[in-house]
């Protein structure tokens, strides 16, 4: 296609060109890897636990989606410097798809089967094929299209995991119906998929992610991204469904802005955080579909800050491609299903490029982002806070399906998660990390347990209470816990009422303070008090009552073992410990700080600490009274 730029640089908003340039910059190392005769991009990284064919398919489909977003934007504004990359990418993706779907080729992706990862990528391709109809799909001959369709049809009717994966069945069948002609069987299957997805709706615009029984950012880049695409492509088939889905997206976005810090970072929470800036994926689509309560300017600012936060950090691997990690390359944080091509699921975050430069999303003047706030969300049993520019998630009611604890229950089980602080990964699969959690370890055992399933008791904007157990069937440990959680500024107050059936060590951990340079860290530890600070931020952990001793969990050099913090190679976490006798009941009260104000990190004076009532005084923050 001979693109003609219909706008001059002077009339294209700077924010629009920033997004175009960002997409092109991410594509450049992929373009360098394109080889004639290969159906995938040889992106370096660990292998997944799927299979080589699935990993190769990911290394085609996900970069293809990124390219499609960029290509669509060039229909609105294309500069001469874009053309060579554009034509190279088009030519490669055309030939790669034909190679990968040719069952006689040594590049064949393989057919889909029940619960195979292929279903995920095929569903994604259904969307990408609609985006690229004019330059890819329509460029093929009838026989070439037939070859791709036969390959896609291998997924029709296959089993999908009972979670957001059901959407992939929807998009695959919708594309097949568009190409083969409307099919009553396909339409019945699509309706069934939607009926099953409906069963996972929990309220407040939030969906439980099926088998996993948990809530995280999949709610944004799956549960509200796919419905917006379905409305955009196929919505005329069921206006009532469109209205219902759009209403839920609007409800979700009413509080979603608070999940982003002023820096643009969102709290690392849940699985697949290596997808990074796809957390903003539904915002521009919802704006386009008239399903957003956010103003165009706020929508643009949220998306741009989130993208820029990550692009300003060393998130590339040795080839210059997106790495497995969070703020840098750190494959250790990923799940077993991740491979070198997986991070390009972040391509969803480039949805703003589907909006023309003349859209108010790009042209409206700046507006302020949400300031300090606290919202209790009954659906996911979460409280989302904006505090001093950071975003914090208080976690009242996580349920982690027993079949999914292998992904790391700590990713959903901690009491709270905060932007800028991240978390640590386990030393081993059976040792729950100490930060942000109450953990239990039976005497004589190497196992450390944290929260897996939680029953919420109180969910308010200033108070959370829940009950749960620490332990498991391997060694029979059972510790019953009721936690009351309160917050003021960057401080948290936690009250744990615990009873153990065995002799056990309980540990309560602060947020981890992560850092790069061992010369910049200072740690103070004394009776009932742990504080650590760098040049820019600090943690503090203060025992109010019930604890026996303090300690730190740290990696201060390579001699301390492999890296565990997702934010930086080094970290320190403050700990409070309690040794509990069999059938002993104890109440543990503590204060924990994580922030950038060193004066606010000073200790509290405890004026009263009777059962159900605590009165505290702080030299900067004043009085704090807690009851209940």
Coordinates of N, CA and C in Angstrom, one line a residue, residues 359-487:
X359 N -8.3 12.9 17.4 CA -9.2 12.5 18.5 C -8.9 13.3 19.7
X360 N -9.9 13.7 20.5 CA -9.7 14.4 21.8 C -8.7 13.7 22.7
X361 N -8.6 12.4 22.6 CA -7.6 11.7 23.4 C -6.2 12.3 23.2
X362 N -5.9 12.8 22.0 CA -4.6 13.4 21.7 C -4.6 14.9 21.8
X363 N -5.8 15.5 21.6 CA -5.8 17.0 21.4 C -6.2 17.7 22.6
X364 N -7.0 17.1 23.5 CA -7.5 17.9 24.7 C -6.3 18.3 25.6
X365 N -6.5 19.4 26.3 CA -5.5 20.0 27.2 C -5.3 19.1 28.4
X366 N -4.2 19.4 29.1 CA -3.9 18.5 30.3 C -4.9 18.7 31.4
X367 N -5.0 17.6 32.2 CA -5.8 17.6 33.4 C -5.1 16.9 34.5
X368 N -5.4 17.2 35.7 CA -4.8 16.6 36.9 C -5.2 15.1 37.0
X369 N -4.3 14.3 37.4 CA -4.7 12.9 37.7 C -5.2 12.8 39.1
X370 N -5.9 11.7 39.5 CA -6.4 11.6 40.8 C -5.4 11.7 41.9
X371 N -5.7 12.5 43.0 CA -4.8 12.7 44.1 C -5.1 11.7 45.2
X372 N -4.7 11.9 46.4 CA -4.9 11.0 47.5 C -6.3 10.5 47.6
X373 N -6.5 9.2 47.7 CA -7.9 8.7 47.8 C -7.8 7.3 48.4
X374 N -9.0 6.8 48.7 CA -9.1 5.4 49.2 C -10.4 4.8 48.8
X375 N -10.5 3.8 48.0 CA -11.8 3.2 47.6 C -11.8 1.7 47.9
X376 N -12.9 1.3 48.5 CA -13.2 -0.1 48.8 C -14.0 -0.7 47.7
X377 N -13.4 -1.7 47.1 CA -14.1 -2.4 45.9 C -14.6 -3.8 46.4
X378 N -15.9 -3.9 46.5 CA -16.5 -5.1 47.1 C -16.3 -6.3 46.2
X379 N -16.3 -6.1 44.8 CA -16.2 -7.2 43.9 C -14.9 -8.0 44.1
X380 N -13.8 -7.3 43.9 CA -12.5 -8.1 44.1 C -12.0 -8.1 45.5
X381 N -12.7 -7.5 46.5 CA -12.3 -7.5 47.9 C -10.9 -6.8 48.0
X382 N -10.8 -5.7 47.4 CA -9.6 -4.9 47.4 C -9.9 -3.5 47.8
X383 N -8.9 -2.8 48.4 CA -9.0 -1.4 48.6 C -7.9 -0.8 47.8
X384 N -8.1 0.2 47.0 CA -7.1 0.8 46.2 C -6.9 2.3 46.8
X385 N -5.6 2.6 47.0 CA -5.3 3.9 47.6 C -4.3 4.6 46.7
X386 N -4.5 5.9 46.7 CA -3.5 6.8 46.2 C -3.0 7.6 47.4
X387 N -1.6 7.5 47.6 CA -1.1 8.1 48.8 C 0.3 8.7 48.5
X388 N 0.4 10.0 48.6 CA 1.7 10.7 48.3 C 2.2 10.3 47.0
X389 N 1.4 10.2 46.0 CA 1.8 10.0 44.6 C 1.9 8.5 44.3
X390 N 1.9 7.6 45.3 CA 2.0 6.2 45.0 C 0.6 5.5 45.0
X391 N 0.6 4.3 44.4 CA -0.7 3.5 44.4 C -0.5 2.3 45.2
X392 N -1.4 2.0 46.1 CA -1.3 0.9 47.0 C -2.6 0.0 46.9
X393 N -2.4 -1.3 46.9 CA -3.6 -2.2 46.9 C -3.6 -2.9 48.3
X394 N -4.7 -2.8 49.0 CA -4.9 -3.5 50.2 C -5.7 -4.7 49.9
X395 N -5.3 -5.9 50.3 CA -5.8 -7.1 49.8 C -6.6 -7.9 50.9
X396 N -7.9 -7.8 50.8 CA -8.8 -8.3 51.9 C -9.3 -9.7 51.7
X397 N -9.4 -10.2 50.4 CA -10.1 -11.4 50.2 C -9.6 -12.3 49.1
X398 N -8.3 -12.4 49.0 CA -7.8 -13.2 47.9 C -8.2 -14.7 48.1
X399 N -8.5 -15.3 47.0 CA -8.7 -16.8 46.9 C -7.8 -17.3 45.8
X400 N -6.9 -18.1 46.1 CA -6.0 -18.7 45.0 C -6.3 -20.1 44.8
X401 N -6.7 -20.5 43.7 CA -7.1 -21.9 43.4 C -5.9 -22.8 43.7
X402 N -6.2 -23.9 44.2 CA -5.2 -24.9 44.6 C -4.4 -25.3 43.4
X403 N -4.9 -25.3 42.2 CA -4.2 -25.8 41.1 C -3.3 -24.7 40.5
X404 N -3.4 -23.5 41.1 CA -2.6 -22.4 40.6 C -1.6 -21.8 41.6
X405 N -1.5 -22.5 42.7 CA -0.4 -22.0 43.7 C 1.0 -22.2 43.1
X406 N 1.1 -23.1 42.1 CA 2.4 -23.3 41.4 C 2.9 -22.0 40.8
X407 N 2.1 -21.0 40.5 CA 2.5 -19.8 39.9 C 3.1 -18.8 41.0
X408 N 2.9 -19.2 42.3 CA 3.4 -18.4 43.4 C 2.2 -17.7 44.1
X409 N 1.7 -18.3 45.1 CA 0.6 -17.8 45.8 C 0.9 -16.4 46.4
X410 N 2.1 -16.1 46.6 CA 2.5 -14.8 47.2 C 2.2 -13.6 46.2
X411 N 2.0 -13.9 44.9 CA 1.7 -12.8 44.0 C 0.3 -12.3 44.2
X412 N -0.5 -13.0 44.9 CA -1.9 -12.5 45.2 C -2.1 -12.5 46.7
X413 N -1.3 -13.2 47.5 CA -1.6 -13.5 48.9 C -1.2 -12.5 49.9
X414 N -0.2 -11.6 49.5 CA 0.2 -10.6 50.5 C -0.9 -9.7 51.0
X415 N -0.7 -9.1 52.1 CA -1.7 -8.1 52.6 C -1.8 -6.9 51.8
X416 N -0.7 -6.4 51.2 CA -0.7 -5.2 50.4 C 0.4 -5.2 49.4
X417 N 0.2 -4.4 48.3 CA 1.2 -4.2 47.3 C 1.3 -2.7 46.9
X418 N 2.5 -2.2 46.6 CA 2.6 -0.8 46.5 C 3.6 -0.5 45.3
X419 N 3.2 0.5 44.5 CA 4.0 0.9 43.4 C 5.3 1.5 44.0
X420 N 6.4 1.2 43.3 CA 7.7 1.6 43.7 C 8.4 0.7 44.7
X421 N 7.7 -0.3 45.2 CA 8.3 -1.2 46.2 C 8.4 -2.6 45.8
X422 N 7.5 -3.1 44.9 CA 7.5 -4.4 44.4 C 7.5 -5.5 45.5
X423 N 8.0 -6.6 45.2 CA 8.0 -7.7 46.2 C 9.3 -8.6 45.9
X424 N 9.5 -9.6 46.8 CA 10.5 -10.5 46.5 C 9.9 -11.9 46.1
X425 N 10.7 -12.6 45.4 CA 10.3 -14.0 45.0 C 10.8 -15.0 46.0
X426 N 10.3 -16.2 46.1 CA 10.7 -17.1 47.1 C 12.1 -17.6 46.9
X427 N 12.8 -18.0 48.0 CA 14.1 -18.7 47.9 C 13.9 -20.0 47.2
X428 N 12.8 -20.7 47.5 CA 12.4 -21.9 46.8 C 10.9 -22.0 46.8
X429 N 10.3 -23.0 46.1 CA 8.9 -23.0 45.9 C 8.1 -23.2 47.2
X430 N 8.7 -23.8 48.2 CA 8.0 -24.1 49.4 C 8.3 -23.1 50.6
X431 N 8.9 -22.0 50.2 CA 9.3 -21.0 51.2 C 8.6 -19.7 50.8
X432 N 7.5 -19.3 51.4 CA 6.7 -18.1 51.1 C 7.6 -16.9 51.5
X433 N 7.7 -15.9 50.7 CA 8.5 -14.7 51.0 C 8.0 -14.0 52.2
X434 N 8.9 -13.3 52.9 CA 8.6 -12.7 54.2 C 7.9 -11.3 54.0
X435 N 8.2 -10.6 52.9 CA 7.8 -9.2 52.8 C 6.3 -9.1 52.6
X436 N 5.7 -8.1 53.3 CA 4.3 -7.8 53.1 C 3.3 -8.8 53.6
X437 N 3.8 -9.7 54.4 CA 3.0 -10.9 54.8 C 3.2 -11.2 56.3
X438 N 2.3 -12.0 56.8 CA 2.5 -12.8 58.0 C 2.7 -14.2 57.6
X439 N 3.8 -14.8 58.0 CA 4.2 -16.2 57.6 C 4.4 -17.0 58.8
X440 N 4.3 -18.3 58.6 CA 4.5 -19.3 59.7 C 5.4 -20.4 59.3
X441 N 6.2 -20.8 60.2 CA 7.2 -21.9 60.0 C 7.2 -22.8 61.2
X442 N 6.8 -24.1 61.1 CA 6.8 -25.0 62.2 C 8.2 -25.4 62.6
X443 N 8.4 -25.5 63.9 CA 9.7 -25.9 64.4 C 10.1 -27.2 63.8
X444 N 11.4 -27.2 63.3 CA 12.0 -28.4 62.7 C 11.6 -28.6 61.2
X445 N 10.9 -27.7 60.6 CA 10.5 -27.8 59.2 C 11.1 -26.6 58.4
X446 N 11.4 -26.9 57.2 CA 12.0 -25.9 56.3 C 10.9 -25.1 55.6
X447 N 9.7 -25.6 55.6 CA 8.6 -24.9 54.9 C 8.1 -23.6 55.6
X448 N 7.8 -22.6 54.8 CA 7.3 -21.4 55.2 C 6.0 -21.1 54.5
X449 N 4.9 -20.8 55.3 CA 3.6 -20.7 54.7 C 3.1 -19.2 54.8
X450 N 2.4 -18.8 53.8 CA 1.7 -17.5 53.8 C 0.3 -17.7 53.4
X451 N -0.4 -16.6 53.2 CA -1.9 -16.7 52.8 C -2.1 -17.3 51.5
X452 N -3.1 -18.2 51.4 CA -3.5 -18.7 50.1 C -5.0 -18.4 49.9
X453 N -5.8 -18.8 50.8 CA -7.3 -18.4 50.7 C -7.7 -17.6 51.9
X454 N -8.5 -16.6 51.7 CA -8.8 -15.6 52.7 C -10.3 -15.3 52.7
X455 N -10.9 -15.2 53.9 CA -12.3 -14.8 54.0 C -12.4 -13.3 54.5
X456 N -12.9 -12.4 53.7 CA -13.0 -11.0 54.1 C -14.1 -10.8 55.2
X457 N -13.8 -10.0 56.1 CA -14.7 -9.7 57.2 C -15.1 -8.2 57.2
X458 N -14.2 -7.3 56.9 CA -14.5 -5.9 56.9 C -13.8 -5.4 55.6
X459 N -14.5 -4.5 54.8 CA -13.9 -3.9 53.7 C -14.4 -2.5 53.6
X460 N -13.6 -1.6 54.1 CA -13.9 -0.2 54.1 C -12.8 0.6 53.6
X461 N -13.0 1.9 53.3 CA -12.0 2.8 52.8 C -10.8 3.0 53.8
X462 N -11.1 2.8 55.1 CA -10.0 3.0 56.1 C -9.7 1.8 56.9
X463 N -10.3 0.7 56.6 CA -10.1 -0.5 57.5 C -10.4 -1.8 56.7
X464 N -9.6 -2.8 56.9 CA -9.8 -4.1 56.3 C -9.6 -5.1 57.4
X465 N -10.5 -6.2 57.4 CA -10.3 -7.3 58.3 C -10.6 -8.6 57.5
X466 N -9.9 -9.6 57.9 CA -10.0 -10.9 57.2 C -9.6 -12.0 58.1
X467 N -9.9 -13.2 57.7 CA -9.5 -14.4 58.4 C -8.9 -15.4 57.4
X468 N -7.9 -16.2 57.9 CA -7.3 -17.1 57.0 C -6.4 -18.1 57.8
X469 N -5.9 -19.1 57.2 CA -5.0 -20.0 57.9 C -3.6 -20.0 57.2
X470 N -2.6 -20.3 58.0 CA -1.3 -20.5 57.5 C -0.9 -22.0 57.8
X471 N -0.4 -22.7 56.8 CA -0.1 -24.1 57.0 C -0.5 -24.9 55.7
X472 N -0.3 -26.2 55.9 CA -0.6 -27.1 54.8 C -0.5 -28.5 55.1
X473 N -0.9 -29.4 54.2 CA -1.0 -30.8 54.5 C 0.3 -31.5 54.5
X474 N 1.4 -30.9 53.9 CA 2.7 -31.6 53.9 C 3.2 -31.9 55.3
X475 N 3.2 -30.9 56.2 CA 3.6 -31.2 57.5 C 2.5 -31.0 58.6
X476 N 1.3 -30.7 58.1 CA 0.2 -30.7 59.0 C 0.1 -29.4 59.8
X477 N 0.8 -28.4 59.5 CA 0.8 -27.1 60.2 C -0.6 -26.5 60.1
X478 N -1.1 -25.9 61.2 CA -2.3 -25.2 61.1 C -2.2 -24.0 62.1
X479 N -2.3 -22.8 61.5 CA -2.3 -21.6 62.3 C -3.5 -20.7 61.9
X480 N -4.4 -20.5 62.8 CA -5.6 -19.7 62.5 C -5.3 -18.2 62.8
X481 N -5.7 -17.3 61.8 CA -5.3 -15.9 61.9 C -6.5 -15.1 61.6
X482 N -6.7 -14.0 62.4 CA -7.6 -12.9 62.0 C -6.8 -11.7 62.0
X483 N -6.8 -11.0 60.9 CA -6.1 -9.7 60.7 C -7.0 -8.5 60.6
X484 N -6.6 -7.5 61.4 CA -7.2 -6.2 61.2 C -6.2 -5.3 60.6
X485 N -6.5 -4.5 59.6 CA -5.5 -3.7 58.9 C -6.0 -2.2 58.8
X486 N -5.2 -1.3 59.2 CA -5.6 0.1 59.1 C -4.4 0.9 58.4
X487 N -4.6 2.1 58.0 CA -3.6 2.8 57.3 C -3.7 4.4 57.5

